[in-house]
mmCIF file of C-alpha atoms in Angstrom:
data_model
loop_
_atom_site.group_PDB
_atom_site.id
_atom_site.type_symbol
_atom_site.label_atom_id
_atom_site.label_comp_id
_atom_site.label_asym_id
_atom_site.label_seq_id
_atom_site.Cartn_x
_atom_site.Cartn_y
_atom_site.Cartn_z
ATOM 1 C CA UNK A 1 -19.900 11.251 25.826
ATOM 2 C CA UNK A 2 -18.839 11.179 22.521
ATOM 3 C CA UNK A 3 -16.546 13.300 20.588
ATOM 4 C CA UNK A 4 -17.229 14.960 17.281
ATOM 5 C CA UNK A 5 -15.231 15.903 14.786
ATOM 6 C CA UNK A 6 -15.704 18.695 12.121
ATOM 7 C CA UNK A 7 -16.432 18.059 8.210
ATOM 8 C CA UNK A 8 -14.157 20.872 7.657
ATOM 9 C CA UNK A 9 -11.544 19.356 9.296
ATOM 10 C CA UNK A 10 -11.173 15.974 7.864
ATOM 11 C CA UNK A 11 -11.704 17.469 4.098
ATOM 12 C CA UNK A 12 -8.172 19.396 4.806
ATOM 13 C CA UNK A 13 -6.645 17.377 6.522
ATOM 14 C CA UNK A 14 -7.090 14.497 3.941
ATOM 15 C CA UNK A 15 -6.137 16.996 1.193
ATOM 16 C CA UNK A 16 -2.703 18.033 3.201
ATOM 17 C CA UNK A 17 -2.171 13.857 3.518
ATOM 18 C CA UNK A 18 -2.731 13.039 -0.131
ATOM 19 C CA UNK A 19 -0.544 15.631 -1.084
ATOM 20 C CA UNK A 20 2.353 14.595 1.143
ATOM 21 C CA UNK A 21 1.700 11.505 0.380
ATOM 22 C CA UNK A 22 1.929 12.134 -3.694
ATOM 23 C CA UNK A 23 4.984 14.174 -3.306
ATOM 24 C CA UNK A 24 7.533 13.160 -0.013
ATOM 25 C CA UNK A 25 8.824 9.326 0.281
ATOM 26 C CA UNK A 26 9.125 7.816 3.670
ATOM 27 C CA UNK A 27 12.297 7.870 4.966
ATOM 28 C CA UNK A 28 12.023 4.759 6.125
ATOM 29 C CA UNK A 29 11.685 3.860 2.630
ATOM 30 C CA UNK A 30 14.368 6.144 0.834
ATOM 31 C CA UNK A 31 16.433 4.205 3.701
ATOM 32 C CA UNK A 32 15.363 0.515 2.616
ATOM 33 C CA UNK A 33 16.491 1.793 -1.123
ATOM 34 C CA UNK A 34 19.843 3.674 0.330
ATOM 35 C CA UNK A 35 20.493 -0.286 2.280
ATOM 36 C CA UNK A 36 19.641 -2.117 -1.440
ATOM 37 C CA UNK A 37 21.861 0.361 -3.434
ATOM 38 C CA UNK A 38 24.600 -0.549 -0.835
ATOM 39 C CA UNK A 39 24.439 -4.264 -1.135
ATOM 40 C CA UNK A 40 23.817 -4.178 -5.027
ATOM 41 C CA UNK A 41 26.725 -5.780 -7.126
ATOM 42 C CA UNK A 42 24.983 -5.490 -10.410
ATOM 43 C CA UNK A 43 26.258 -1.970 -12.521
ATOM 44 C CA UNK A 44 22.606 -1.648 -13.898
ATOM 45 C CA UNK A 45 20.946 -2.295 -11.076
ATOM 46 C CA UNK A 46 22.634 -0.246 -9.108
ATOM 47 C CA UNK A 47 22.185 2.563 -12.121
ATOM 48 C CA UNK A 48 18.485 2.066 -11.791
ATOM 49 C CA UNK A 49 18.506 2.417 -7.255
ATOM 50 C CA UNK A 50 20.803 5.241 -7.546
ATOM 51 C CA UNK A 51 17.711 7.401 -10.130
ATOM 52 C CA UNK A 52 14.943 5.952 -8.113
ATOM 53 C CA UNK A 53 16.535 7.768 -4.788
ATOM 54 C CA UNK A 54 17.601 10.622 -7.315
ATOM 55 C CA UNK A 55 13.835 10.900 -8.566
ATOM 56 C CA UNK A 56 12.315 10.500 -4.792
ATOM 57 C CA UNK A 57 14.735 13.503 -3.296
ATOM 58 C CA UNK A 58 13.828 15.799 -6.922
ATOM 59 C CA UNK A 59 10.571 14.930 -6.136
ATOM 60 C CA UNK A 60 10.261 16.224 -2.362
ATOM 61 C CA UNK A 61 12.805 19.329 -3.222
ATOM 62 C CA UNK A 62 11.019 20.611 -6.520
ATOM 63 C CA UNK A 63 7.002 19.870 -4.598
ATOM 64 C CA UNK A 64 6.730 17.326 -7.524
ATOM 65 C CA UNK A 65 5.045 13.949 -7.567
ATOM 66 C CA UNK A 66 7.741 11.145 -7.171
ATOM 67 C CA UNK A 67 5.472 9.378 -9.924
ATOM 68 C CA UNK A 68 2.930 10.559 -12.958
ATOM 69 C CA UNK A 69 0.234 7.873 -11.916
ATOM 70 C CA UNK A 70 -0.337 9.395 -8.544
ATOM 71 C CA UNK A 71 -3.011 6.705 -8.233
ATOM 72 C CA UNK A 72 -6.602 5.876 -7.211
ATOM 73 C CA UNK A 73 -6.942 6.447 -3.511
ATOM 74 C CA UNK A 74 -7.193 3.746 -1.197
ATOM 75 C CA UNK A 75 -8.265 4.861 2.400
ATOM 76 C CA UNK A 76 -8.485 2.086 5.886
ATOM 77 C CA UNK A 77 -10.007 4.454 8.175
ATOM 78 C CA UNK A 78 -9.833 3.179 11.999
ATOM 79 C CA UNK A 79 -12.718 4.539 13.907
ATOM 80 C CA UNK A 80 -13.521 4.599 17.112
ATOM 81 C CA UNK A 81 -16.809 3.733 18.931
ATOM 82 C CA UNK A 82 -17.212 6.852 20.895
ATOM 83 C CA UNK A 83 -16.795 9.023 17.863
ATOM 84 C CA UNK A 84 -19.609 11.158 16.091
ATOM 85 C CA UNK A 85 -18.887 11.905 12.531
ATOM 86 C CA UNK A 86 -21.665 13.082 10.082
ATOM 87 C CA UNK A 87 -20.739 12.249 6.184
ATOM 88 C CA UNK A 88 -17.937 10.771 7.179
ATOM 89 C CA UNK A 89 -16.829 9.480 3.767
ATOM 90 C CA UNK A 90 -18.058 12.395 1.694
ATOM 91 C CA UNK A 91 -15.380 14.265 3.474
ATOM 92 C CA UNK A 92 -12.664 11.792 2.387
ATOM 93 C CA UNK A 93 -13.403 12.171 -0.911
ATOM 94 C CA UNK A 94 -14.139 16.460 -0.624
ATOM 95 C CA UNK A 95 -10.884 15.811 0.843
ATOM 96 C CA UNK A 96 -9.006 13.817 -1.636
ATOM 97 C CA UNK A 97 -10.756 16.121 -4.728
ATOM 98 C CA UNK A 98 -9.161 18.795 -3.629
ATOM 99 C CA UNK A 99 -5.872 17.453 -3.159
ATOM 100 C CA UNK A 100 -5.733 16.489 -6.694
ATOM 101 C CA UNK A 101 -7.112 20.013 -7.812
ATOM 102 C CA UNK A 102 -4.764 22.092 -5.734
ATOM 103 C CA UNK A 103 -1.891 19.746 -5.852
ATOM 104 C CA UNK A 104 -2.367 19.313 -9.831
ATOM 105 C CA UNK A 105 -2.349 15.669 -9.531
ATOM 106 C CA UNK A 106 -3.074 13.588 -12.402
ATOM 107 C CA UNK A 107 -6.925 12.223 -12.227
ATOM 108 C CA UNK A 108 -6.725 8.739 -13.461
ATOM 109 C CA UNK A 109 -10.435 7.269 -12.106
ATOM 110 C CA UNK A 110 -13.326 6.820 -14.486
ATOM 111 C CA UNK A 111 -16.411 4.298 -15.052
ATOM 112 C CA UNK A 112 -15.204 1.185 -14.937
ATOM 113 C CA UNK A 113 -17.420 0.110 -18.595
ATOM 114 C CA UNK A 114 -17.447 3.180 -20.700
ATOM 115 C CA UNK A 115 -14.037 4.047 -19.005
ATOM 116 C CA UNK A 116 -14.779 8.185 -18.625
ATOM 117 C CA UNK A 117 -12.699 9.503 -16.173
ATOM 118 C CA UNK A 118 -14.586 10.741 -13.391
ATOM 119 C CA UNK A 119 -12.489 14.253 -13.608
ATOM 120 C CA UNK A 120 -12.076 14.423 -9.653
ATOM 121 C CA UNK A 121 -9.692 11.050 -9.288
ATOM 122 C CA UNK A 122 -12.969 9.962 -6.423
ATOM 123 C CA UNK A 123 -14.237 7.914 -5.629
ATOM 124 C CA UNK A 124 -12.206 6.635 -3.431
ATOM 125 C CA UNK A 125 -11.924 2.732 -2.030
ATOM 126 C CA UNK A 126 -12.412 3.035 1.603
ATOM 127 C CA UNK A 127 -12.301 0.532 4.146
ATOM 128 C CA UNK A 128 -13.502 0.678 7.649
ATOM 129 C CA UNK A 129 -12.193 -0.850 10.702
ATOM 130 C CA UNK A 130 -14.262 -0.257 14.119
ATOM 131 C CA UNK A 131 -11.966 0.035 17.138
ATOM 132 C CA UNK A 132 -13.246 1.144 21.359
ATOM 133 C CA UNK A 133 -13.067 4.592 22.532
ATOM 134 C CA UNK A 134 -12.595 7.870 20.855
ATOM 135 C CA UNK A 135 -10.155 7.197 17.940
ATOM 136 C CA UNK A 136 -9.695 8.291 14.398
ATOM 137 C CA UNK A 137 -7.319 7.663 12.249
ATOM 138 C CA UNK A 138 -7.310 7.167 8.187
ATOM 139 C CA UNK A 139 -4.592 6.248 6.477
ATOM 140 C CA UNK A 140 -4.407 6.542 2.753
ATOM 141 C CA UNK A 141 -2.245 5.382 0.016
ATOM 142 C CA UNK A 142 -2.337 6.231 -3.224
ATOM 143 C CA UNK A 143 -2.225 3.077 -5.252
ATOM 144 C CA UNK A 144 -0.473 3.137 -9.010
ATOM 145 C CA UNK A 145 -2.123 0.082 -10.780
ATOM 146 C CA UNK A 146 1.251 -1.106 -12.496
ATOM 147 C CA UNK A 147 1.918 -2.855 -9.045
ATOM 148 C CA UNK A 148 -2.317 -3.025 -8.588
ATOM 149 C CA UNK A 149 -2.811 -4.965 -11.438
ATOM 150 C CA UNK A 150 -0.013 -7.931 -10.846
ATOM 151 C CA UNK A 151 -2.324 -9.101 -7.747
ATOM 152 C CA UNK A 152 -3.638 -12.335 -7.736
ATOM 153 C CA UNK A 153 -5.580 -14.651 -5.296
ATOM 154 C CA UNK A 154 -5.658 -18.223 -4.656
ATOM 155 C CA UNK A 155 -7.871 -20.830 -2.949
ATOM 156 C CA UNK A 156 -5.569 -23.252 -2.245
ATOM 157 C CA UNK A 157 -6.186 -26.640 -0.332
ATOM 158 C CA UNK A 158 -5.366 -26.902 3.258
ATOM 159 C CA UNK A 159 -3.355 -29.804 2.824
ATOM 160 C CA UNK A 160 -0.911 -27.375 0.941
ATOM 161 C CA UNK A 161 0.540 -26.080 3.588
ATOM 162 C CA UNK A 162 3.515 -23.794 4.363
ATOM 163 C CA UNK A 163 4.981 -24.896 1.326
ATOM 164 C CA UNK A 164 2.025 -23.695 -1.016
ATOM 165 C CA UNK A 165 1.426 -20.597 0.606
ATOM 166 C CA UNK A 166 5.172 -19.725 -0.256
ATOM 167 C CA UNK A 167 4.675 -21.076 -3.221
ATOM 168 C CA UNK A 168 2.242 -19.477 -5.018
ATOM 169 C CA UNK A 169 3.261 -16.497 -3.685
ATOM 170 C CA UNK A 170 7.180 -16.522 -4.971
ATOM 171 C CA UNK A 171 5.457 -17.113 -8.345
ATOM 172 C CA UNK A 172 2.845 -14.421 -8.405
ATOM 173 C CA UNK A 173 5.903 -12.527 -7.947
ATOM 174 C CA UNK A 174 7.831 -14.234 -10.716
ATOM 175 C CA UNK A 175 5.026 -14.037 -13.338
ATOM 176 C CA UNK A 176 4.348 -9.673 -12.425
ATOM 177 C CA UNK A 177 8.195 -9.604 -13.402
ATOM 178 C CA UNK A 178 9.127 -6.067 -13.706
ATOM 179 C CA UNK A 179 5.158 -4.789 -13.777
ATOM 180 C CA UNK A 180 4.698 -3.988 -10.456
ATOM 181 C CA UNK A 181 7.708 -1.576 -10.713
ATOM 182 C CA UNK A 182 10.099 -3.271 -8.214
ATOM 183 C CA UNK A 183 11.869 -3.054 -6.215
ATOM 184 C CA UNK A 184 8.392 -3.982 -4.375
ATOM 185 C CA UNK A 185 6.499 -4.066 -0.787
ATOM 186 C CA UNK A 186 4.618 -7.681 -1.246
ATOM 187 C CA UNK A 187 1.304 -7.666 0.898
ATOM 188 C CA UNK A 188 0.235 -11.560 1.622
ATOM 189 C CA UNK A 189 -3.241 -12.167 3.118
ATOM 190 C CA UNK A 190 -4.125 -15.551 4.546
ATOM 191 C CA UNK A 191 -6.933 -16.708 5.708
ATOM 192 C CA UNK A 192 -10.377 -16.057 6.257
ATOM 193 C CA UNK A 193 -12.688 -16.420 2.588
ATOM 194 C CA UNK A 194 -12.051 -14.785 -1.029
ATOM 195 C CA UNK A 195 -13.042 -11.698 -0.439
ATOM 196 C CA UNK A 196 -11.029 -11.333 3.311
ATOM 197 C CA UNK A 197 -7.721 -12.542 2.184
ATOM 198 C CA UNK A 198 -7.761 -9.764 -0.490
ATOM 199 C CA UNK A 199 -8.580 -7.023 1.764
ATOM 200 C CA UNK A 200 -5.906 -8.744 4.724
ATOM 201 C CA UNK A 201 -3.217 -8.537 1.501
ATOM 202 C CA UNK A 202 -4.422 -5.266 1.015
ATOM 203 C CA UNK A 203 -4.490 -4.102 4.842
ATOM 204 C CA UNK A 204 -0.981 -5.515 5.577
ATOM 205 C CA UNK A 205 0.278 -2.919 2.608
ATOM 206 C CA UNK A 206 -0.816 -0.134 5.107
ATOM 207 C CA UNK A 207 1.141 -1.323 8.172
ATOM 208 C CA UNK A 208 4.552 0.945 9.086
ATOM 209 C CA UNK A 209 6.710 -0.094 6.199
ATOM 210 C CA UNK A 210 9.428 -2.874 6.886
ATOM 211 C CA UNK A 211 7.835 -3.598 10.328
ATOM 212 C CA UNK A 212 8.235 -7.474 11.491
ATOM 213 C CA UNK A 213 4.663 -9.276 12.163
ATOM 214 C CA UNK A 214 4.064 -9.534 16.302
ATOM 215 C CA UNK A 215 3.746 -13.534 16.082
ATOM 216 C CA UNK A 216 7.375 -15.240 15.760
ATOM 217 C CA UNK A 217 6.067 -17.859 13.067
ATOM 218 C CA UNK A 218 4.493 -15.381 10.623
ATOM 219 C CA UNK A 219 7.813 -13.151 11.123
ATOM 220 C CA UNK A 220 9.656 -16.144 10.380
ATOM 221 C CA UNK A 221 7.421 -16.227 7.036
ATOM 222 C CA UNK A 222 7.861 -13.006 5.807
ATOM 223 C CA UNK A 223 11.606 -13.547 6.090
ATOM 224 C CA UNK A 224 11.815 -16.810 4.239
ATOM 225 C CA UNK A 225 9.852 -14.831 1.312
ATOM 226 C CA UNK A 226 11.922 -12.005 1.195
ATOM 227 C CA UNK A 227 14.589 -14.596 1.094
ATOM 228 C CA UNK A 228 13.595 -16.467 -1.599
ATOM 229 C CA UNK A 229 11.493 -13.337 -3.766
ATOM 230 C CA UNK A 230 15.294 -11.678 -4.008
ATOM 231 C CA UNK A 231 16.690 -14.991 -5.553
ATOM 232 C CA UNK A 232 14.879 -14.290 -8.237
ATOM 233 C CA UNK A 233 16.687 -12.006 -9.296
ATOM 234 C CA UNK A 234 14.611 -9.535 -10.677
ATOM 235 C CA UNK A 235 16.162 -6.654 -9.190
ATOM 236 C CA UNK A 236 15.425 -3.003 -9.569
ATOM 237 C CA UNK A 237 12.654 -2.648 -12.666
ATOM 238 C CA UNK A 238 13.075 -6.017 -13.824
ATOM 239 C CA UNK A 239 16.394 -4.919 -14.776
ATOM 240 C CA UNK A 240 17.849 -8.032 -12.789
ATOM 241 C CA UNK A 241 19.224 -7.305 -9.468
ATOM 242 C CA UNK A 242 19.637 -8.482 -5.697
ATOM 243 C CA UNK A 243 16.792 -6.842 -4.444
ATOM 244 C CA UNK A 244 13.393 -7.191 -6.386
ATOM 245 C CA UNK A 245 11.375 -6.528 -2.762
ATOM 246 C CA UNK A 246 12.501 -4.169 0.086
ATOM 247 C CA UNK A 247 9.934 -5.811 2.108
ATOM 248 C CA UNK A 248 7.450 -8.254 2.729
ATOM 249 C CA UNK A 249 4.475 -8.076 5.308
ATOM 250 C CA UNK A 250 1.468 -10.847 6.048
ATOM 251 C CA UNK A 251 -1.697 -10.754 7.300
ATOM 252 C CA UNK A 252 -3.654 -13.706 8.629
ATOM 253 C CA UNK A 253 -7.302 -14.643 9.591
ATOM 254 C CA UNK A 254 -8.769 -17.870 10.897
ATOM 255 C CA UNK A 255 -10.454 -19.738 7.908
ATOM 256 C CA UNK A 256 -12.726 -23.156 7.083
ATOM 257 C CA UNK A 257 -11.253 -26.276 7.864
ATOM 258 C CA UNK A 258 -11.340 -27.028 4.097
ATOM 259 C CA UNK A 259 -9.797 -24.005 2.961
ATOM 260 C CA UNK A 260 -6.828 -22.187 2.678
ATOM 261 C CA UNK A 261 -7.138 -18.554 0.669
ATOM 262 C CA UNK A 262 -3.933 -16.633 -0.424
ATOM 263 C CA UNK A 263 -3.788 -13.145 -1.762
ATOM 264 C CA UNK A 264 -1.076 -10.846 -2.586
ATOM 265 C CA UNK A 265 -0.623 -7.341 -3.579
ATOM 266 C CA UNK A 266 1.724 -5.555 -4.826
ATOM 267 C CA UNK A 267 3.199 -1.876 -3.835
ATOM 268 C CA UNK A 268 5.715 -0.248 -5.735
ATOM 269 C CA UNK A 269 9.170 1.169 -5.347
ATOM 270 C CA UNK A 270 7.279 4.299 -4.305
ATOM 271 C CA UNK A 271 5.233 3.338 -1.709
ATOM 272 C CA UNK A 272 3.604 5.902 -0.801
ATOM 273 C CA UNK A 273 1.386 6.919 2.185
ATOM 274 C CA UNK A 274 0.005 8.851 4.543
ATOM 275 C CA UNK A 275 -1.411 8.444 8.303
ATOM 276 C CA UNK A 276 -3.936 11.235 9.983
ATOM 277 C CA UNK A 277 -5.091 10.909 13.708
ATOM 278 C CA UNK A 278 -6.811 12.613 14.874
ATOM 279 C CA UNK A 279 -7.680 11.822 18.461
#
């Protein structure tokens, strides 16, 4: 038997999320920044950590966005195979209208040509991942396209290895500079063709924050570029610094023998987001 869940339901409840999401850090993340202000040797740097935290606790204390651009909405919905949901994704976006009505959030999506803004920040980009039994959950992070805009993708040639993965990646990093607003969360997607290792770059931006990949050699990866993306010495808004990413998490897919795609994308120092279940 399957189980149904109301319209009404996921329209507020993906209002209340957006919201929260716009408005309250993580604080797993206010922790990462606490950890980086506490290591930081740099005056400016630490300057810069020390108003970011400042800004985020304001933010959560006044009911204020931690951020103007409060972003277009990206939403992975996990849904399960026993569950009955009519207009699914006109809900989302009912959902996410509202929440930038009643939560006076600044609209920022229009036409992509004539560039009109659409006046209710939807649509929304929404990405669906089918999972057994009776299981909902949508997750949704509202994406500021300082840090959207510094992504880049590259087909690379198998026989680059390791070494080019890291790479290309360490530069996409060096080229967005102070862009993306660091200090950043760098999702890496590997695998798969074009269009999948943007969307696994994407998807590993909305795993728990910080969290260490289950397979020991990809762990080991996302180490090593932490590592070697904080020599850079960007630091904290490009304003040089020990830490120019709090994090960095990796997803891989299997791929043709005579490929090897690599995507990143960028979060912000305010990486925000939100996780409903609802079963």
């Amino acid at each position: 038997m399957s189980k149904e869940i109301s319209y009404q339901e996921i329209v507020n409840k993906v209002k209340e999320a957006y919201i929260r999401a716009c408005k309250s850090l993580p604080s797993e993340v206010l922790e990462a920044l606490t950890k980086a202000l506490d290591k930081e040797t740099e005056p400016l740097a630490k300057a810069v950590l020390e108003v970011l935290i400042e800004n985020a606790e304001i933010a959560k204390k006044e009911d204020l966005p931690i951020c103007q651009d409060t972003g277009i909405p990206v939403v992975w919905v996990k849904i399960g195979e026993e569950v009955c949901i009519k207009n699914l994704e006109k809900a989302i976006n009912e959902g996410l209208f509202l929440a930038y009505k009643e939560g006076l959030l600044r609209a920022s999506v229009c036409e992509v040509l004539t560039r009109k803004n659409t006046g209710t920040n939807t649509p929304a980009v929404i990405h669906y991942e089918l999972v057994p039994g009776k299981v909902l959950e949508i997750h949704i992070l509202p994406k500021g396209c300082g840090s959207e805009n510094m992504s880049a993708l590259a087909m690379l040639p198998p026989s680059a290895g390791v070494e080019g993965i890291k790479r290309f990646v360490v530069e996409t990093v060096k080229k967005a500079g102070p862009n993306p607003c660091p200090p950043v969360t760098v999702g890496v997607g590997i695998g798969g063709t074009f269009e999948k290792a943007a969307l696994l770059a994407k998807k590993a931006l909305f795993r728990p924050f910080g969290t260490s990949h289950p397979e020991e050699e990809i762990a080991k990866l996302e180490k090593e570029l932490l590592s070697e993306i904080n020599s850079l010495m960007i630091g904290p808004l490009g304003l040089k610094g020990k830490t120019t990413a709090l994090a960095v998490h990796i997803e891989t897919y299997p791929s043709h023998i005579a490929s090897l795609p690599v995507a990143v994308n960028f979060q912000c120092h305010a990486y925000r987001i939100a996780k409903i279940k609802f079963l």
